[in-house]
């Protein structure tokens, strides 16, 4: 792995909960500074913006962009143009066009761009992908529900245009499904429940199919109270695969295959180091494309206003 000096752009809840512990557990990564106009971290140089951070610390070789989605494109492009490797929190951009432009920019600059679909690094995902690779899927049920007040407290941007609403967690499920299912799949119907005071859905019901006619159903909801539900069930060739707890637990029929602690972000930073060392990028837009299709093709229904 390559050693790299990292700058953080955005130091909100996801950084404090996930990025900081993962960075601390990555020997090849040295955290140099942060950039955020509203927050800072103890004992770490802090700056109002990306440019000021990079000006003050030319030794920074890579940045993690962890700001709200609508801010990521301009920040990532500025970092790429200064020759920095870039890790993008999910989703990698507000639009597909933004991400495609960043891919071209990274290639021109000869640096690594990494779209960090963290849920793909859950313990059971790789094994599920391997098991399904040569099988024909008949049915998939995805249930992804959580309490927005617990996971996104006070984050009003999530209800604004580009904030994605329930697709912020839902795209995690789609990132797993697009990785493990052996065939591409396509949206057939979508029902989006949008609070009367919001621009993005609080719940969504999605129906997909693949070229072989598999029935793929997804149920996303931000209104769940209590523990989250992050599960998917896949029927294939007379067997049933259960990938639950966000991918930490995997069962095939009645056999427990994987039951491990979540360490997704450690996997992200290890992968980022590998990409930097090999001079490659890794940007899969399939999960974001599925969300874009849902917004393009979904039937919107107004529901009760969301009150924090």
Tab-separated table of C-alpha atoms in Angstrom:
chain	number	residue	atom	x	y	z
A	1	UNK	CA	0.000	0.000	0.000
A	2	UNK	CA	1.028	3.590	-0.603
A	3	UNK	CA	1.581	6.038	2.250
A	4	UNK	CA	-0.447	9.212	1.768
A	5	UNK	CA	-1.139	12.476	3.580
A	6	UNK	CA	-4.851	13.188	3.862
A	7	UNK	CA	-6.976	16.298	4.133
A	8	UNK	CA	-10.612	16.020	5.196
A	9	UNK	CA	-13.187	18.242	3.516
A	10	UNK	CA	-16.252	18.373	5.759
A	11	UNK	CA	-16.200	17.202	9.366
A	12	UNK	CA	-19.817	16.322	10.075
A	13	UNK	CA	-21.404	13.288	11.686
A	14	UNK	CA	-20.203	10.688	9.177
A	15	UNK	CA	-16.605	11.861	9.548
A	16	UNK	CA	-16.700	11.708	13.330
A	17	UNK	CA	-18.538	8.384	13.444
A	18	UNK	CA	-16.756	6.529	10.657
A	19	UNK	CA	-13.910	8.274	8.846
A	20	UNK	CA	-11.815	9.253	11.863
A	21	UNK	CA	-11.714	5.734	13.422
A	22	UNK	CA	-10.959	4.209	10.013
A	23	UNK	CA	-8.169	6.694	9.291
A	24	UNK	CA	-6.665	6.005	12.720
A	25	UNK	CA	-6.691	2.275	11.884
A	26	UNK	CA	-4.975	2.780	8.494
A	27	UNK	CA	-1.176	2.816	9.008
A	28	UNK	CA	-0.492	4.175	5.521
A	29	UNK	CA	-2.710	7.245	6.051
A	30	UNK	CA	-1.602	10.394	7.905
A	31	UNK	CA	-4.335	12.940	8.656
A	32	UNK	CA	-2.904	16.430	8.120
A	33	UNK	CA	-5.753	18.959	8.268
A	34	UNK	CA	-9.484	19.598	7.780
A	35	UNK	CA	-11.564	22.105	5.844
A	36	UNK	CA	-15.033	23.089	7.022
A	37	UNK	CA	-16.498	26.592	7.519
A	38	UNK	CA	-18.638	25.464	10.446
A	39	UNK	CA	-16.702	22.792	12.358
A	40	UNK	CA	-13.226	21.590	13.284
A	41	UNK	CA	-11.515	18.698	15.010
A	42	UNK	CA	-9.413	18.832	18.195
A	43	UNK	CA	-5.646	19.127	17.716
A	44	UNK	CA	-5.916	19.230	13.920
A	45	UNK	CA	-5.226	22.317	11.757
A	46	UNK	CA	-8.558	23.614	10.495
A	47	UNK	CA	-9.418	25.840	7.555
A	48	UNK	CA	-12.526	27.495	6.172
A	49	UNK	CA	-12.233	25.838	2.778
A	50	UNK	CA	-10.398	23.345	0.589
A	51	UNK	CA	-8.157	25.847	-1.190
A	52	UNK	CA	-6.934	27.385	2.065
A	53	UNK	CA	-6.150	23.936	3.447
A	54	UNK	CA	-4.188	22.911	0.361
A	55	UNK	CA	-2.344	26.236	0.239
A	56	UNK	CA	-1.243	25.811	3.845
A	57	UNK	CA	-0.327	22.133	3.487
A	58	UNK	CA	1.282	21.303	0.136
A	59	UNK	CA	2.306	17.961	1.639
A	60	UNK	CA	-1.323	16.774	1.397
A	61	UNK	CA	-1.494	14.191	-1.387
A	62	UNK	CA	-5.133	13.096	-1.082
A	63	UNK	CA	-8.451	14.434	0.149
A	64	UNK	CA	-11.686	12.865	1.349
A	65	UNK	CA	-14.758	14.831	0.284
A	66	UNK	CA	-17.420	14.364	2.971
A	67	UNK	CA	-19.615	17.415	2.415
A	68	UNK	CA	-23.318	17.463	1.426
A	69	UNK	CA	-23.819	16.085	-2.067
A	70	UNK	CA	-24.430	19.365	-3.892
A	71	UNK	CA	-21.016	20.686	-2.805
A	72	UNK	CA	-18.884	17.716	-3.814
A	73	UNK	CA	-18.344	18.345	-7.510
A	74	UNK	CA	-16.680	21.754	-7.225
A	75	UNK	CA	-14.547	20.646	-4.277
A	76	UNK	CA	-13.470	17.384	-5.896
A	77	UNK	CA	-12.640	19.065	-9.193
A	78	UNK	CA	-10.550	21.721	-7.451
A	79	UNK	CA	-8.595	19.015	-5.626
A	80	UNK	CA	-8.063	16.976	-8.795
A	81	UNK	CA	-6.796	20.024	-10.676
A	82	UNK	CA	-4.214	20.501	-7.945
A	83	UNK	CA	-2.988	16.954	-8.457
A	84	UNK	CA	-4.603	15.413	-5.375
A	85	UNK	CA	-6.102	11.951	-5.173
A	86	UNK	CA	-9.780	12.109	-4.206
A	87	UNK	CA	-12.088	9.880	-2.194
A	88	UNK	CA	-15.760	10.772	-2.614
A	89	UNK	CA	-18.275	9.887	0.077
A	90	UNK	CA	-21.388	8.323	-1.343
A	91	UNK	CA	-23.088	9.342	-3.507
A	92	UNK	CA	-20.118	10.559	-5.567
A	93	UNK	CA	-22.082	13.504	-6.976
A	94	UNK	CA	-25.457	15.145	-7.244
A	95	UNK	CA	-25.771	14.110	-10.900
A	96	UNK	CA	-24.317	11.500	-13.230
A	97	UNK	CA	-22.875	14.240	-15.425
A	98	UNK	CA	-20.859	15.613	-12.514
A	99	UNK	CA	-19.333	12.242	-11.755
A	100	UNK	CA	-18.484	11.553	-15.384
A	101	UNK	CA	-16.694	14.906	-15.609
A	102	UNK	CA	-14.705	14.120	-12.447
A	103	UNK	CA	-13.681	10.791	-13.952
A	104	UNK	CA	-12.364	12.542	-17.046
A	105	UNK	CA	-10.584	15.152	-14.927
A	106	UNK	CA	-8.867	12.520	-12.768
A	107	UNK	CA	-7.668	10.715	-15.894
A	108	UNK	CA	-6.290	13.941	-17.372
A	109	UNK	CA	-4.482	14.790	-14.141
A	110	UNK	CA	-3.103	11.283	-13.656
A	111	UNK	CA	-4.507	10.897	-10.135
A	112	UNK	CA	-6.845	8.427	-8.444
A	113	UNK	CA	-10.561	9.025	-7.989
A	114	UNK	CA	-12.472	6.661	-5.700
A	115	UNK	CA	-16.250	6.534	-5.386
A	116	UNK	CA	-16.484	5.107	-1.891
A	117	UNK	CA	-19.507	2.802	-1.755
A	118	UNK	CA	-18.850	1.831	1.844
A	119	UNK	CA	-21.599	-0.811	2.109
A	120	UNK	CA	-19.783	-2.940	-0.473
A	121	UNK	CA	-17.070	-3.447	2.141
A	122	UNK	CA	-19.443	-5.075	4.643
A	123	UNK	CA	-18.139	-8.513	5.728
A	124	UNK	CA	-20.647	-10.662	3.844
A	125	UNK	CA	-20.805	-8.831	0.530
A	126	UNK	CA	-17.807	-10.337	-1.276
A	127	UNK	CA	-18.857	-13.892	-0.356
A	128	UNK	CA	-22.430	-13.214	-1.493
A	129	UNK	CA	-21.139	-11.873	-4.799
A	130	UNK	CA	-18.982	-14.951	-5.342
A	131	UNK	CA	-21.815	-17.361	-4.471
A	132	UNK	CA	-24.292	-15.642	-6.813
A	133	UNK	CA	-21.881	-15.227	-9.731
A	134	UNK	CA	-22.911	-18.379	-11.603
A	135	UNK	CA	-26.516	-18.591	-10.434
A	136	UNK	CA	-29.804	-17.438	-11.885
A	137	UNK	CA	-31.748	-15.190	-9.545
A	138	UNK	CA	-35.512	-15.593	-9.326
A	139	UNK	CA	-36.503	-13.090	-6.651
A	140	UNK	CA	-34.891	-10.372	-4.529
A	141	UNK	CA	-36.421	-8.564	-1.569
A	142	UNK	CA	-34.599	-5.529	-0.172
A	143	UNK	CA	-35.766	-3.878	3.055
A	144	UNK	CA	-33.796	-0.796	4.104
A	145	UNK	CA	-35.425	1.207	6.884
A	146	UNK	CA	-34.066	3.523	9.556
A	147	UNK	CA	-34.933	6.541	11.687
A	148	UNK	CA	-33.790	9.729	9.958
A	149	UNK	CA	-33.773	11.561	13.296
A	150	UNK	CA	-31.105	9.168	14.572
A	151	UNK	CA	-28.920	8.960	11.465
A	152	UNK	CA	-29.289	12.500	10.099
A	153	UNK	CA	-30.210	14.756	13.023
A	154	UNK	CA	-30.602	18.397	12.065
A	155	UNK	CA	-29.389	17.793	8.506
A	156	UNK	CA	-31.908	19.881	6.590
A	157	UNK	CA	-29.927	19.514	3.339
A	158	UNK	CA	-31.130	15.933	3.004
A	159	UNK	CA	-34.651	17.225	2.244
A	160	UNK	CA	-33.503	19.747	-0.356
A	161	UNK	CA	-32.931	19.228	-4.075
A	162	UNK	CA	-29.864	17.010	-4.413
A	163	UNK	CA	-30.153	15.774	-0.813
A	164	UNK	CA	-31.693	12.448	-1.935
A	165	UNK	CA	-33.931	11.936	1.107
A	166	UNK	CA	-34.438	8.238	1.835
A	167	UNK	CA	-32.156	7.393	-1.073
A	168	UNK	CA	-29.216	8.552	1.041
A	169	UNK	CA	-29.375	5.221	2.917
A	170	UNK	CA	-31.238	3.466	0.109
A	171	UNK	CA	-28.311	3.922	-2.245
A	172	UNK	CA	-26.279	1.798	0.181
A	173	UNK	CA	-28.633	-1.107	-0.511
A	174	UNK	CA	-28.437	-0.419	-4.238
A	175	UNK	CA	-24.634	-0.338	-4.062
A	176	UNK	CA	-24.700	-3.858	-2.616
A	177	UNK	CA	-27.323	-5.134	-5.050
A	178	UNK	CA	-25.504	-3.786	-8.115
A	179	UNK	CA	-22.329	-5.466	-6.856
A	180	UNK	CA	-23.642	-8.919	-5.974
A	181	UNK	CA	-26.426	-9.622	-8.473
A	182	UNK	CA	-25.026	-11.424	-11.526
A	183	UNK	CA	-27.190	-9.522	-14.042
A	184	UNK	CA	-27.890	-5.798	-14.458
A	185	UNK	CA	-31.395	-4.820	-13.392
A	186	UNK	CA	-33.796	-2.149	-14.532
A	187	UNK	CA	-36.500	-0.077	-12.867
A	188	UNK	CA	-40.083	-0.962	-13.779
A	189	UNK	CA	-42.081	1.054	-11.225
A	190	UNK	CA	-41.382	3.423	-8.354
A	191	UNK	CA	-43.565	5.067	-5.729
A	192	UNK	CA	-41.935	8.006	-3.963
A	193	UNK	CA	-43.532	9.440	-0.801
A	194	UNK	CA	-42.478	13.080	-0.455
A	195	UNK	CA	-43.287	15.131	2.683
A	196	UNK	CA	-45.314	18.241	1.922
A	197	UNK	CA	-42.471	20.441	3.191
A	198	UNK	CA	-39.627	18.624	1.403
A	199	UNK	CA	-38.203	18.111	-2.066
A	200	UNK	CA	-36.964	14.549	-1.567
A	201	UNK	CA	-38.782	11.344	-0.541
A	202	UNK	CA	-39.052	10.017	2.986
A	203	UNK	CA	-39.986	6.554	1.679
A	204	UNK	CA	-39.816	4.699	-1.627
A	205	UNK	CA	-41.116	1.441	-3.075
A	206	UNK	CA	-39.229	0.194	-6.127
A	207	UNK	CA	-39.750	-2.695	-8.547
A	208	UNK	CA	-36.986	-3.865	-10.873
A	209	UNK	CA	-36.345	-6.769	-13.171
A	210	UNK	CA	-33.277	-8.230	-14.897
A	211	UNK	CA	-32.917	-9.668	-18.418
A	212	UNK	CA	-33.897	-13.119	-17.107
A	213	UNK	CA	-37.143	-11.800	-15.593
A	214	UNK	CA	-36.185	-11.834	-11.899
A	215	UNK	CA	-38.530	-9.913	-9.606
A	216	UNK	CA	-36.526	-7.415	-7.534
A	217	UNK	CA	-38.418	-5.381	-4.931
A	218	UNK	CA	-36.997	-2.673	-2.658
A	219	UNK	CA	-38.676	-0.933	0.273
A	220	UNK	CA	-36.885	2.130	1.680
A	221	UNK	CA	-38.234	4.108	4.639
A	222	UNK	CA	-36.846	6.892	6.828
A	223	UNK	CA	-39.728	6.658	9.336
A	224	UNK	CA	-38.724	3.521	11.204
A	225	UNK	CA	-38.400	3.802	14.970
A	226	UNK	CA	-36.026	1.599	16.933
A	227	UNK	CA	-33.122	-0.337	15.393
A	228	UNK	CA	-32.611	-0.071	11.634
A	229	UNK	CA	-33.495	-2.826	9.173
A	230	UNK	CA	-30.832	-3.310	6.484
A	231	UNK	CA	-31.645	-6.682	4.937
A	232	UNK	CA	-31.917	-8.412	1.592
A	233	UNK	CA	-33.171	-11.870	0.639
A	234	UNK	CA	-32.289	-13.534	-2.661
A	235	UNK	CA	-33.885	-16.686	-4.041
A	236	UNK	CA	-31.685	-18.429	-6.596
A	237	UNK	CA	-31.708	-21.941	-8.054
A	238	UNK	CA	-33.741	-23.377	-5.206
A	239	UNK	CA	-31.609	-21.758	-2.491
A	240	UNK	CA	-32.093	-18.652	-0.373
A	241	UNK	CA	-29.368	-16.179	0.488
A	242	UNK	CA	-29.965	-13.844	3.435
A	243	UNK	CA	-27.677	-10.837	3.698
A	244	UNK	CA	-28.729	-8.933	6.805
A	245	UNK	CA	-27.519	-6.305	9.286
A	246	UNK	CA	-26.216	-4.174	6.444
A	247	UNK	CA	-24.134	-7.036	5.083
A	248	UNK	CA	-22.513	-8.124	8.353
A	249	UNK	CA	-24.426	-11.400	8.504
A	250	UNK	CA	-24.760	-13.876	5.638
A	251	UNK	CA	-26.776	-17.084	5.613
A	252	UNK	CA	-27.273	-19.468	2.708
A	253	UNK	CA	-30.254	-21.713	3.302
A	254	UNK	CA	-29.814	-22.610	6.982
A	255	UNK	CA	-26.026	-22.290	7.101
A	256	UNK	CA	-24.411	-19.277	8.736
A	257	UNK	CA	-21.536	-18.222	6.461
A	258	UNK	CA	-20.487	-14.815	7.847
A	259	UNK	CA	-21.267	-13.085	11.119
A	260	UNK	CA	-18.786	-10.281	11.733
A	261	UNK	CA	-18.433	-6.751	13.021
A	262	UNK	CA	-18.898	-3.832	10.642
A	263	UNK	CA	-15.577	-2.353	9.491
A	264	UNK	CA	-16.618	-0.875	6.170
A	265	UNK	CA	-14.659	2.348	6.352
A	266	UNK	CA	-11.416	0.588	7.220
A	267	UNK	CA	-11.939	-1.329	4.004
A	268	UNK	CA	-12.522	1.926	2.139
A	269	UNK	CA	-9.258	3.492	3.225
A	270	UNK	CA	-7.294	0.316	2.582
A	271	UNK	CA	-8.754	0.251	-0.935
A	272	UNK	CA	-7.987	3.957	-1.432
A	273	UNK	CA	-4.345	3.282	-0.547
A	274	UNK	CA	-4.250	0.428	-3.079
A	275	UNK	CA	-5.682	2.638	-5.824
A	276	UNK	CA	-3.174	5.400	-5.122
A	277	UNK	CA	-0.290	2.914	-5.145
A	278	UNK	CA	-1.365	1.430	-8.476
A	279	UNK	CA	-2.317	4.750	-10.094
A	280	UNK	CA	-5.888	3.655	-10.777
A	281	UNK	CA	-9.373	5.030	-10.205
A	282	UNK	CA	-12.521	3.174	-9.169
A	283	UNK	CA	-15.784	4.945	-9.917
A	284	UNK	CA	-18.900	2.823	-10.373
A	285	UNK	CA	-21.945	4.947	-11.180
A	286	UNK	CA	-24.449	2.049	-11.234
A	287	UNK	CA	-25.988	2.784	-7.783
A	288	UNK	CA	-26.384	6.489	-8.584
A	289	UNK	CA	-27.900	5.622	-11.963
A	290	UNK	CA	-30.545	3.507	-10.243
A	291	UNK	CA	-31.465	6.448	-8.001
A	292	UNK	CA	-31.554	8.798	-10.975
A	293	UNK	CA	-33.911	6.373	-12.727
A	294	UNK	CA	-36.178	6.375	-9.672
A	295	UNK	CA	-36.395	10.165	-9.667
A	296	UNK	CA	-36.953	10.178	-13.433
A	297	UNK	CA	-39.519	7.380	-13.568
A	298	UNK	CA	-41.107	7.392	-10.108
A	299	UNK	CA	-44.654	8.401	-9.238
A	300	UNK	CA	-44.589	11.057	-6.513
A	301	UNK	CA	-47.156	11.139	-3.736
A	302	UNK	CA	-47.356	13.858	-1.101
A	303	UNK	CA	-47.318	12.677	2.501
A	304	UNK	CA	-47.259	14.291	5.958
A	305	UNK	CA	-44.782	17.093	6.559
A	306	UNK	CA	-41.529	16.058	8.213
A	307	UNK	CA	-40.959	17.661	11.617
A	308	UNK	CA	-37.537	17.188	13.179
